[in-house]
Amino acid sequence: MDCSSREPPPKALIRSDMWFPDGNIVLIADCAAFKVHRGQLERHSDVFHDLFSIPQPPDETLVDGCPWVELYDRPSDLYHLLIALYDGLYFVNDVAVDFALVSSVLRLSTKYFIEHLRKRCIARLARDWPTSLAEWDRREDDLTHTLGYYGPLKILPHPILIIQLALELNLDAFLPSAFYDLSRYSPSKVFAGTRGPPPIFSTEGDPRGQRVRLSDKYLCQTFVGRECAQTYIHTFLEVELRTRSSPSAYCLNAGRSNAVHCSESFYSIHLNTLRSVGGIAAGRDADPLYTLLQALEMMERTDFSDGVSECGLKLCPMCKADFTEIVKKARLDVWELIPEWFGLRGQTSVEGMD
């Protein structure tokens, strides 16, 4: 930066809420100005320390009696970072509400090497975009109402926003769960995109938030992944339920008059899994992890009918144990296959967002 010939500060500056009378440095992002304390920023970031150490020209125009530095950051991002540095970083709301704070602080704490804030933001995102099946199941349980209603939209940010942030900051670990989550939306909703967080300053564009859509490349990856997920569950139902020649090699009913009970039970599981249409009624379309869990839970249900009254399935203990292990393995397989389905093996590129 050639300080001897730089342009004067913009005349129409908007004073932000971060404007301290005793501040000794003014940060300018676009038309937003922040009068803060140089030492507070230098204490947390060597980048700020080096930036403020650049000599200023002797005839430098001051802003409110202070030297100024122009930063090429979004004003809202800088506002959230400064709030975090002065007041601390607290997540008191659902991430859908706090996403503007999390994404802004993560973006600039990465840029300015403020590691403690960066770690806090990554840890917060990891709670809802996990990297293990056990954590995914915990997430899904947390998002399911006691009455069975599944409602992530009011609690979590749209997965497209997570994909955008992960691609921008090379946070590859969040991509598999975000793409998988997105693939459960209807294709029309995936194509329509979503809106980003509303900006704080009027100069930042649409007050409702910028419209964010996936590029053709990532739309294609999403739909291919969705097709792979649907193909997997179709194959599982065919192999493990519809065409199963015998319930289990260790079936306790084999060779007995009630041997038909286990076969009929697996037929019922197959039929009722198909009727659930992959979780559409529960708001989980194209979700093999959930569909497999449904198939497992059917063994414990007591609302089937034998033509006279409601009852449970008449599976023998060995068939139950055998099918339980098959489903558990299948769910682990699905989790391991997600990166491959969505073309994320070795994903490091930051291209792909409009």
mmCIF file of C-alpha atoms in Angstrom:
data_model
loop_
_atom_site.group_PDB
_atom_site.id
_atom_site.type_symbol
_atom_site.label_atom_id
_atom_site.label_comp_id
_atom_site.label_asym_id
_atom_site.label_seq_id
_atom_site.Cartn_x
_atom_site.Cartn_y
_atom_site.Cartn_z
ATOM 1 C CA MET A 1 0.000 0.000 0.000
ATOM 2 C CA ASP A 2 1.482 3.303 -1.141
ATOM 3 C CA CYS A 3 0.411 5.596 1.669
ATOM 4 C CA SER A 4 2.069 8.650 0.105
ATOM 5 C CA SER A 5 -0.409 8.783 -2.764
ATOM 6 C CA ARG A 6 -3.597 7.135 -1.547
ATOM 7 C CA GLU A 7 -6.991 8.693 -2.048
ATOM 8 C CA PRO A 8 -8.630 10.673 0.795
ATOM 9 C CA PRO A 9 -11.319 8.902 2.810
ATOM 10 C CA PRO A 10 -14.865 8.879 1.435
ATOM 11 C CA LYS A 11 -16.830 11.982 2.384
ATOM 12 C CA ALA A 12 -20.138 10.272 3.088
ATOM 13 C CA LEU A 13 -19.030 7.957 5.867
ATOM 14 C CA ILE A 14 -21.602 6.121 7.954
ATOM 15 C CA ARG A 15 -20.593 6.040 11.602
ATOM 16 C CA SER A 16 -21.217 2.585 12.987
ATOM 17 C CA ASP A 17 -22.191 1.701 16.546
ATOM 18 C CA MET A 18 -18.534 0.820 17.075
ATOM 19 C CA TRP A 19 -17.452 4.453 17.455
ATOM 20 C CA PHE A 20 -15.537 5.191 20.644
ATOM 21 C CA PRO A 21 -14.824 8.848 21.526
ATOM 22 C CA ASP A 22 -11.396 7.846 22.840
ATOM 23 C CA GLY A 23 -10.623 5.600 19.868
ATOM 24 C CA ASN A 24 -7.323 6.221 18.083
ATOM 25 C CA ILE A 25 -7.792 4.524 14.716
ATOM 26 C CA VAL A 26 -10.648 4.611 12.189
ATOM 27 C CA LEU A 27 -11.343 1.565 10.078
ATOM 28 C CA ILE A 28 -13.241 2.157 6.857
ATOM 29 C CA ALA A 29 -15.020 -0.610 4.966
ATOM 30 C CA ASP A 30 -16.929 0.657 1.945
ATOM 31 C CA CYS A 31 -18.756 3.692 3.404
ATOM 32 C CA ALA A 32 -18.948 2.392 6.977
ATOM 33 C CA ALA A 33 -16.526 3.765 9.572
ATOM 34 C CA PHE A 34 -15.459 2.283 12.908
ATOM 35 C CA LYS A 35 -13.500 4.344 15.453
ATOM 36 C CA VAL A 36 -11.761 1.819 17.655
ATOM 37 C CA HIS A 37 -8.600 1.255 19.656
ATOM 38 C CA ARG A 38 -5.457 0.248 17.853
ATOM 39 C CA GLY A 39 -4.096 -1.686 20.824
ATOM 40 C CA GLN A 40 -7.245 -3.805 21.140
ATOM 41 C CA LEU A 41 -6.907 -5.026 17.567
ATOM 42 C CA GLU A 42 -3.126 -5.435 17.664
ATOM 43 C CA ARG A 43 -3.442 -7.540 20.819
ATOM 44 C CA HIS A 44 -5.395 -10.184 18.944
ATOM 45 C CA SER A 45 -3.952 -9.989 15.435
ATOM 46 C CA ASP A 46 -0.422 -9.639 14.086
ATOM 47 C CA VAL A 47 -1.973 -8.693 10.765
ATOM 48 C CA PHE A 48 -3.551 -5.597 12.300
ATOM 49 C CA HIS A 49 -0.285 -4.848 14.104
ATOM 50 C CA ASP A 50 1.650 -4.886 10.825
ATOM 51 C CA LEU A 51 -1.069 -2.945 9.013
ATOM 52 C CA PHE A 52 -1.105 -0.146 11.592
ATOM 53 C CA SER A 53 2.700 0.003 11.571
ATOM 54 C CA ILE A 54 2.834 1.177 7.953
ATOM 55 C CA PRO A 55 4.058 4.812 8.013
ATOM 56 C CA GLN A 56 1.443 7.413 7.107
ATOM 57 C CA PRO A 57 2.215 10.483 4.956
ATOM 58 C CA PRO A 58 2.820 13.678 6.991
ATOM 59 C CA ASP A 59 -0.087 15.526 5.334
ATOM 60 C CA GLU A 60 -2.513 12.650 5.840
ATOM 61 C CA THR A 61 -6.165 13.648 6.140
ATOM 62 C CA LEU A 62 -7.508 12.586 9.537
ATOM 63 C CA VAL A 63 -10.965 11.238 10.302
ATOM 64 C CA ASP A 64 -12.370 12.637 13.534
ATOM 65 C CA GLY A 65 -8.797 13.479 14.549
ATOM 66 C CA CYS A 66 -7.513 9.931 13.953
ATOM 67 C CA PRO A 67 -5.518 8.168 11.239
ATOM 68 C CA TRP A 68 -7.588 5.816 9.143
ATOM 69 C CA VAL A 69 -7.165 2.526 7.346
ATOM 70 C CA GLU A 70 -9.322 1.254 4.530
ATOM 71 C CA LEU A 71 -10.183 -2.444 4.683
ATOM 72 C CA TYR A 72 -11.622 -4.319 1.749
ATOM 73 C CA ASP A 73 -14.089 -6.272 3.842
ATOM 74 C CA ARG A 74 -17.854 -6.302 3.995
ATOM 75 C CA PRO A 75 -18.994 -3.724 6.537
ATOM 76 C CA SER A 76 -21.268 -6.260 8.262
ATOM 77 C CA ASP A 77 -18.381 -8.717 8.579
ATOM 78 C CA LEU A 78 -16.138 -6.087 10.142
ATOM 79 C CA TYR A 79 -18.900 -4.995 12.514
ATOM 80 C CA HIS A 80 -19.410 -8.551 13.812
ATOM 81 C CA LEU A 81 -15.657 -9.101 14.193
ATOM 82 C CA LEU A 82 -15.231 -5.936 16.233
ATOM 83 C CA ILE A 83 -18.185 -6.820 18.434
ATOM 84 C CA ALA A 84 -16.589 -10.211 19.094
ATOM 85 C CA LEU A 85 -13.221 -8.635 19.941
ATOM 86 C CA TYR A 86 -14.711 -6.070 22.315
ATOM 87 C CA ASP A 87 -17.676 -7.888 23.842
ATOM 88 C CA GLY A 88 -16.795 -11.547 23.378
ATOM 89 C CA LEU A 89 -18.314 -14.147 21.084
ATOM 90 C CA TYR A 90 -21.589 -15.554 22.395
ATOM 91 C CA PHE A 91 -24.019 -17.833 20.593
ATOM 92 C CA VAL A 92 -27.351 -17.304 22.323
ATOM 93 C CA ASN A 93 -29.700 -18.072 19.447
ATOM 94 C CA ASP A 94 -30.245 -20.906 17.000
ATOM 95 C CA VAL A 95 -27.596 -20.937 14.287
ATOM 96 C CA ALA A 96 -30.182 -19.803 11.719
ATOM 97 C CA VAL A 97 -30.350 -16.527 13.655
ATOM 98 C CA ASP A 98 -26.681 -16.405 14.607
ATOM 99 C CA PHE A 99 -25.372 -17.373 11.168
ATOM 100 C CA ALA A 100 -24.563 -13.781 10.227
ATOM 101 C CA LEU A 101 -22.400 -13.516 13.336
ATOM 102 C CA VAL A 102 -20.771 -16.940 12.907
ATOM 103 C CA SER A 103 -20.006 -16.545 9.205
ATOM 104 C CA SER A 104 -18.718 -12.972 9.517
ATOM 105 C CA VAL A 105 -16.429 -13.688 12.446
ATOM 106 C CA LEU A 106 -15.191 -16.906 10.872
ATOM 107 C CA ARG A 107 -14.448 -15.152 7.584
ATOM 108 C CA LEU A 108 -12.427 -12.314 9.125
ATOM 109 C CA SER A 109 -10.829 -14.277 11.956
ATOM 110 C CA THR A 110 -9.435 -16.518 9.209
ATOM 111 C CA LYS A 111 -8.225 -13.531 7.189
ATOM 112 C CA TYR A 112 -6.648 -11.726 10.144
ATOM 113 C CA PHE A 113 -5.347 -14.856 11.909
ATOM 114 C CA ILE A 114 -7.403 -14.493 15.097
ATOM 115 C CA GLU A 115 -7.238 -18.143 15.987
ATOM 116 C CA HIS A 116 -9.341 -18.269 19.166
ATOM 117 C CA LEU A 117 -12.347 -16.758 17.401
ATOM 118 C CA ARG A 118 -11.875 -18.983 14.379
ATOM 119 C CA LYS A 119 -11.853 -22.118 16.537
ATOM 120 C CA ARG A 120 -15.031 -21.014 18.342
ATOM 121 C CA CYS A 121 -16.883 -20.498 15.060
ATOM 122 C CA ILE A 122 -15.743 -23.797 13.567
ATOM 123 C CA ALA A 123 -16.755 -25.649 16.737
ATOM 124 C CA ARG A 124 -20.210 -24.035 16.588
ATOM 125 C CA LEU A 125 -20.743 -25.011 12.952
ATOM 126 C CA ALA A 126 -19.475 -28.554 13.597
ATOM 127 C CA ARG A 127 -22.368 -29.160 16.003
ATOM 128 C CA ASP A 128 -24.856 -28.900 13.134
ATOM 129 C CA TRP A 129 -22.739 -30.069 10.186
ATOM 130 C CA PRO A 130 -20.994 -33.077 11.742
ATOM 131 C CA THR A 131 -18.326 -35.376 10.366
ATOM 132 C CA SER A 132 -19.464 -38.621 12.018
ATOM 133 C CA LEU A 133 -22.649 -40.671 11.766
ATOM 134 C CA ALA A 134 -23.105 -40.649 15.540
ATOM 135 C CA GLU A 135 -23.065 -36.847 15.586
ATOM 136 C CA TRP A 136 -25.401 -36.721 12.585
ATOM 137 C CA ASP A 137 -27.903 -38.915 14.421
ATOM 138 C CA ARG A 138 -27.610 -36.668 17.476
ATOM 139 C CA ARG A 139 -28.256 -33.624 15.246
ATOM 140 C CA GLU A 140 -31.339 -35.230 13.678
ATOM 141 C CA ASP A 141 -32.729 -36.152 17.101
ATOM 142 C CA ASP A 142 -32.246 -32.573 18.292
ATOM 143 C CA LEU A 143 -34.137 -31.274 15.240
ATOM 144 C CA THR A 144 -37.096 -33.618 15.713
ATOM 145 C CA HIS A 145 -40.029 -32.344 17.739
ATOM 146 C CA THR A 146 -41.419 -34.581 20.475
ATOM 147 C CA LEU A 147 -44.516 -35.044 18.296
ATOM 148 C CA GLY A 148 -42.346 -36.354 15.465
ATOM 149 C CA TYR A 149 -42.226 -33.195 13.344
ATOM 150 C CA TYR A 150 -38.852 -32.548 11.725
ATOM 151 C CA GLY A 151 -38.115 -28.835 11.397
ATOM 152 C CA PRO A 152 -34.527 -27.768 10.711
ATOM 153 C CA LEU A 153 -35.362 -24.653 8.686
ATOM 154 C CA LYS A 154 -36.208 -22.530 11.735
ATOM 155 C CA ILE A 155 -33.114 -23.695 13.609
ATOM 156 C CA LEU A 156 -30.330 -24.111 11.060
ATOM 157 C CA PRO A 157 -29.129 -21.911 8.210
ATOM 158 C CA HIS A 158 -29.895 -23.106 4.707
ATOM 159 C CA PRO A 159 -27.323 -25.729 3.616
ATOM 160 C CA ILE A 160 -26.484 -23.632 0.545
ATOM 161 C CA LEU A 161 -25.116 -20.952 2.887
ATOM 162 C CA ILE A 162 -22.938 -23.551 4.599
ATOM 163 C CA ILE A 163 -21.708 -24.829 1.235
ATOM 164 C CA GLN A 164 -20.897 -21.272 0.165
ATOM 165 C CA LEU A 165 -18.957 -20.583 3.351
ATOM 166 C CA ALA A 166 -17.132 -23.918 3.302
ATOM 167 C CA LEU A 167 -16.039 -23.446 -0.312
ATOM 168 C CA GLU A 168 -14.920 -19.883 0.351
ATOM 169 C CA LEU A 169 -12.825 -20.786 3.404
ATOM 170 C CA ASN A 170 -11.720 -24.298 2.371
ATOM 171 C CA LEU A 171 -13.678 -25.931 5.201
ATOM 172 C CA ASP A 172 -14.017 -29.206 3.325
ATOM 173 C CA ALA A 173 -15.122 -31.191 6.383
ATOM 174 C CA PHE A 174 -18.536 -29.469 6.361
ATOM 175 C CA LEU A 175 -19.305 -30.172 2.696
ATOM 176 C CA PRO A 176 -20.522 -33.813 2.877
ATOM 177 C CA SER A 177 -23.190 -33.189 5.525
ATOM 178 C CA ALA A 178 -24.227 -29.900 3.880
ATOM 179 C CA PHE A 179 -24.627 -31.434 0.417
ATOM 180 C CA TYR A 180 -26.448 -34.442 1.870
ATOM 181 C CA ASP A 181 -28.800 -32.142 3.766
ATOM 182 C CA LEU A 182 -29.406 -30.051 0.634
ATOM 183 C CA SER A 183 -30.174 -33.131 -1.467
ATOM 184 C CA ARG A 184 -33.175 -33.830 0.762
ATOM 185 C CA TYR A 185 -34.828 -30.635 -0.504
ATOM 186 C CA SER A 186 -37.024 -30.848 -3.587
ATOM 187 C CA PRO A 187 -35.115 -30.094 -6.826
ATOM 188 C CA SER A 188 -37.104 -26.893 -7.370
ATOM 189 C CA LYS A 189 -36.078 -25.585 -3.936
ATOM 190 C CA VAL A 190 -32.445 -26.536 -4.529
ATOM 191 C CA PHE A 191 -32.482 -24.670 -7.838
ATOM 192 C CA ALA A 192 -34.196 -21.592 -6.326
ATOM 193 C CA GLY A 193 -31.433 -21.090 -3.744
ATOM 194 C CA THR A 194 -31.875 -18.979 -0.644
ATOM 195 C CA ARG A 195 -31.092 -15.577 0.813
ATOM 196 C CA GLY A 196 -28.012 -14.736 2.805
ATOM 197 C CA PRO A 197 -28.154 -12.890 6.143
ATOM 198 C CA PRO A 198 -29.663 -9.388 5.993
ATOM 199 C CA PRO A 199 -26.916 -6.731 5.929
ATOM 200 C CA ILE A 200 -26.420 -4.267 8.746
ATOM 201 C CA PHE A 201 -25.611 -1.267 6.553
ATOM 202 C CA SER A 202 -27.896 0.117 3.844
ATOM 203 C CA THR A 203 -25.026 0.384 1.357
ATOM 204 C CA GLU A 204 -24.617 -3.409 1.258
ATOM 205 C CA GLY A 205 -27.518 -4.099 -1.081
ATOM 206 C CA ASP A 206 -30.866 -5.827 -0.648
ATOM 207 C CA PRO A 207 -31.990 -5.457 2.994
ATOM 208 C CA ARG A 208 -33.544 -8.930 2.794
ATOM 209 C CA GLY A 209 -30.145 -10.466 2.076
ATOM 210 C CA GLN A 210 -28.432 -11.355 -1.162
ATOM 211 C CA ARG A 211 -29.890 -14.194 -3.207
ATOM 212 C CA VAL A 212 -27.476 -17.142 -3.179
ATOM 213 C CA ARG A 213 -27.653 -19.980 -5.699
ATOM 214 C CA LEU A 214 -25.406 -22.876 -6.542
ATOM 215 C CA SER A 215 -23.571 -22.812 -9.841
ATOM 216 C CA ASP A 216 -24.417 -25.396 -12.481
ATOM 217 C CA LYS A 217 -21.444 -27.468 -11.345
ATOM 218 C CA TYR A 218 -22.642 -27.798 -7.772
ATOM 219 C CA LEU A 219 -26.287 -28.150 -8.767
ATOM 220 C CA CYS A 220 -25.239 -31.139 -10.862
ATOM 221 C CA GLN A 221 -23.249 -32.586 -7.951
ATOM 222 C CA THR A 222 -26.266 -32.194 -5.673
ATOM 223 C CA PHE A 223 -28.663 -33.938 -8.042
ATOM 224 C CA VAL A 224 -26.215 -36.732 -8.863
ATOM 225 C CA GLY A 225 -25.730 -37.312 -5.131
ATOM 226 C CA ARG A 226 -29.489 -37.380 -4.635
ATOM 227 C CA GLU A 227 -29.823 -40.009 -7.382
ATOM 228 C CA CYS A 228 -27.070 -42.112 -5.798
ATOM 229 C CA ALA A 229 -28.832 -41.981 -2.426
ATOM 230 C CA GLN A 230 -32.130 -43.065 -3.957
ATOM 231 C CA THR A 231 -30.448 -45.865 -5.909
ATOM 232 C CA TYR A 232 -28.746 -47.135 -2.763
ATOM 233 C CA ILE A 233 -31.957 -47.429 -0.777
ATOM 234 C CA HIS A 234 -33.768 -49.039 -3.731
ATOM 235 C CA THR A 235 -31.012 -51.654 -3.997
ATOM 236 C CA PHE A 236 -31.053 -52.252 -0.239
ATOM 237 C CA LEU A 237 -34.799 -52.827 -0.177
ATOM 238 C CA GLU A 238 -34.580 -55.205 -3.126
ATOM 239 C CA VAL A 239 -31.676 -57.272 -1.792
ATOM 240 C CA GLU A 240 -32.330 -57.283 1.950
ATOM 241 C CA LEU A 241 -36.135 -57.338 2.024
ATOM 242 C CA ARG A 242 -38.101 -58.031 -1.164
ATOM 243 C CA THR A 243 -35.940 -60.808 -2.636
ATOM 244 C CA ARG A 244 -34.661 -62.220 0.643
ATOM 245 C CA SER A 245 -34.861 -65.999 0.119
ATOM 246 C CA SER A 246 -34.746 -66.763 3.838
ATOM 247 C CA PRO A 247 -35.017 -64.520 6.904
ATOM 248 C CA SER A 248 -31.734 -65.515 8.566
ATOM 249 C CA ALA A 249 -29.270 -68.402 8.471
ATOM 250 C CA TYR A 250 -29.970 -68.832 12.189
ATOM 251 C CA CYS A 251 -33.743 -68.245 12.106
ATOM 252 C CA LEU A 252 -35.320 -69.939 15.125
ATOM 253 C CA ASN A 253 -38.522 -70.547 13.182
ATOM 254 C CA ALA A 254 -36.842 -72.351 10.284
ATOM 255 C CA GLY A 255 -38.390 -75.755 9.607
ATOM 256 C CA ARG A 256 -41.262 -75.121 11.979
ATOM 257 C CA SER A 257 -44.925 -74.431 11.326
ATOM 258 C CA ASN A 258 -44.507 -70.758 12.188
ATOM 259 C CA ALA A 259 -41.520 -70.280 9.861
ATOM 260 C CA VAL A 260 -43.688 -68.011 7.748
ATOM 261 C CA HIS A 261 -43.787 -65.416 10.547
ATOM 262 C CA CYS A 262 -40.289 -64.077 9.878
ATOM 263 C CA SER A 263 -40.774 -63.995 6.099
ATOM 264 C CA GLU A 264 -44.071 -62.172 6.463
ATOM 265 C CA SER A 265 -42.507 -59.726 8.911
ATOM 266 C CA PHE A 266 -39.767 -58.785 6.464
ATOM 267 C CA TYR A 267 -42.409 -58.377 3.765
ATOM 268 C CA SER A 268 -44.274 -55.969 6.064
ATOM 269 C CA ILE A 269 -41.094 -53.979 6.729
ATOM 270 C CA HIS A 270 -40.458 -53.748 2.989
ATOM 271 C CA LEU A 271 -44.022 -52.690 2.190
ATOM 272 C CA ASN A 272 -44.241 -50.099 4.953
ATOM 273 C CA THR A 273 -40.831 -48.653 4.102
ATOM 274 C CA LEU A 274 -42.015 -48.155 0.517
ATOM 275 C CA ARG A 275 -45.211 -46.545 1.784
ATOM 276 C CA SER A 276 -43.187 -43.999 3.745
ATOM 277 C CA VAL A 277 -41.683 -42.886 0.397
ATOM 278 C CA GLY A 278 -38.262 -42.276 1.848
ATOM 279 C CA GLY A 279 -39.477 -39.967 4.587
ATOM 280 C CA ILE A 280 -41.471 -37.417 2.545
ATOM 281 C CA ALA A 281 -44.254 -37.401 5.156
ATOM 282 C CA ALA A 282 -41.674 -36.599 7.836
ATOM 283 C CA GLY A 283 -39.930 -33.910 5.792
ATOM 284 C CA ARG A 284 -36.929 -36.106 4.908
ATOM 285 C CA ASP A 285 -37.142 -36.796 1.208
ATOM 286 C CA ALA A 286 -34.301 -38.777 -0.443
ATOM 287 C CA ASP A 287 -32.776 -39.595 2.926
ATOM 288 C CA PRO A 288 -31.425 -43.169 3.049
ATOM 289 C CA LEU A 289 -30.025 -42.701 6.552
ATOM 290 C CA TYR A 290 -33.523 -41.958 7.834
ATOM 291 C CA THR A 291 -35.217 -44.579 5.667
ATOM 292 C CA LEU A 292 -32.882 -47.274 7.013
ATOM 293 C CA LEU A 293 -33.583 -46.124 10.547
ATOM 294 C CA GLN A 294 -37.309 -46.383 9.845
ATOM 295 C CA ALA A 295 -36.868 -49.970 8.660
ATOM 296 C CA LEU A 296 -35.026 -50.775 11.881
ATOM 297 C CA GLU A 297 -37.649 -49.140 14.086
ATOM 298 C CA MET A 298 -40.460 -51.095 12.441
ATOM 299 C CA MET A 299 -39.314 -54.235 14.237
ATOM 300 C CA GLU A 300 -40.382 -52.626 17.526
ATOM 301 C CA ARG A 301 -43.676 -51.152 16.355
ATOM 302 C CA THR A 302 -46.929 -52.571 17.733
ATOM 303 C CA ASP A 303 -49.392 -50.930 15.331
ATOM 304 C CA PHE A 304 -49.425 -53.610 12.631
ATOM 305 C CA SER A 305 -52.608 -55.609 12.086
ATOM 306 C CA ASP A 306 -53.054 -59.397 11.951
ATOM 307 C CA GLY A 307 -56.613 -58.995 10.676
ATOM 308 C CA VAL A 308 -58.100 -59.048 14.156
ATOM 309 C CA SER A 309 -56.182 -56.545 16.273
ATOM 310 C CA GLU A 310 -53.056 -54.435 16.356
ATOM 311 C CA CYS A 311 -49.849 -56.275 17.077
ATOM 312 C CA GLY A 312 -46.107 -56.256 16.546
ATOM 313 C CA LEU A 313 -44.104 -58.161 13.974
ATOM 314 C CA LYS A 314 -43.481 -61.819 14.806
ATOM 315 C CA LEU A 315 -39.779 -61.879 14.100
ATOM 316 C CA CYS A 316 -37.649 -64.356 15.981
ATOM 317 C CA PRO A 317 -34.754 -62.931 18.056
ATOM 318 C CA MET A 318 -32.111 -64.214 15.615
ATOM 319 C CA CYS A 319 -33.773 -62.577 12.594
ATOM 320 C CA LYS A 320 -34.090 -59.339 14.556
ATOM 321 C CA ALA A 321 -30.415 -59.393 15.493
ATOM 322 C CA ASP A 322 -29.356 -60.287 11.943
ATOM 323 C CA PHE A 323 -31.393 -57.513 10.320
ATOM 324 C CA THR A 324 -30.274 -54.992 12.944
ATOM 325 C CA GLU A 325 -26.630 -55.620 12.070
ATOM 326 C CA ILE A 326 -27.385 -55.424 8.339
ATOM 327 C CA VAL A 327 -29.084 -52.025 8.750
ATOM 328 C CA LYS A 328 -26.343 -50.650 11.004
ATOM 329 C CA LYS A 329 -23.702 -51.632 8.458
ATOM 330 C CA ALA A 330 -25.759 -50.137 5.633
ATOM 331 C CA ARG A 331 -26.056 -46.810 7.442
ATOM 332 C CA LEU A 332 -22.296 -46.731 8.009
ATOM 333 C CA ASP A 333 -21.816 -47.510 4.315
ATOM 334 C CA VAL A 334 -24.102 -44.620 3.365
ATOM 335 C CA TRP A 335 -22.166 -42.214 5.560
ATOM 336 C CA GLU A 336 -18.852 -43.302 4.031
ATOM 337 C CA LEU A 337 -20.263 -43.042 0.499
ATOM 338 C CA ILE A 338 -21.661 -39.501 0.824
ATOM 339 C CA PRO A 339 -18.417 -37.742 -0.247
ATOM 340 C CA GLU A 340 -18.222 -39.989 -3.309
ATOM 341 C CA TRP A 341 -21.896 -39.511 -4.217
ATOM 342 C CA PHE A 342 -21.538 -35.730 -4.203
ATOM 343 C CA GLY A 343 -18.158 -35.600 -5.941
ATOM 344 C CA LEU A 344 -16.292 -34.391 -2.865
ATOM 345 C CA ARG A 345 -13.309 -36.725 -2.788
ATOM 346 C CA GLY A 346 -10.311 -34.392 -2.535
ATOM 347 C CA GLN A 347 -12.562 -31.306 -2.775
ATOM 348 C CA THR A 348 -10.479 -28.151 -2.255
ATOM 349 C CA SER A 349 -11.760 -25.735 -4.900
ATOM 350 C CA VAL A 350 -13.446 -22.486 -3.902
ATOM 351 C CA GLU A 351 -15.104 -21.999 -7.275
ATOM 352 C CA GLY A 352 -18.743 -22.708 -7.886
ATOM 353 C CA MET A 353 -20.882 -20.038 -6.216
ATOM 354 C CA ASP A 354 -22.750 -17.420 -8.206
#
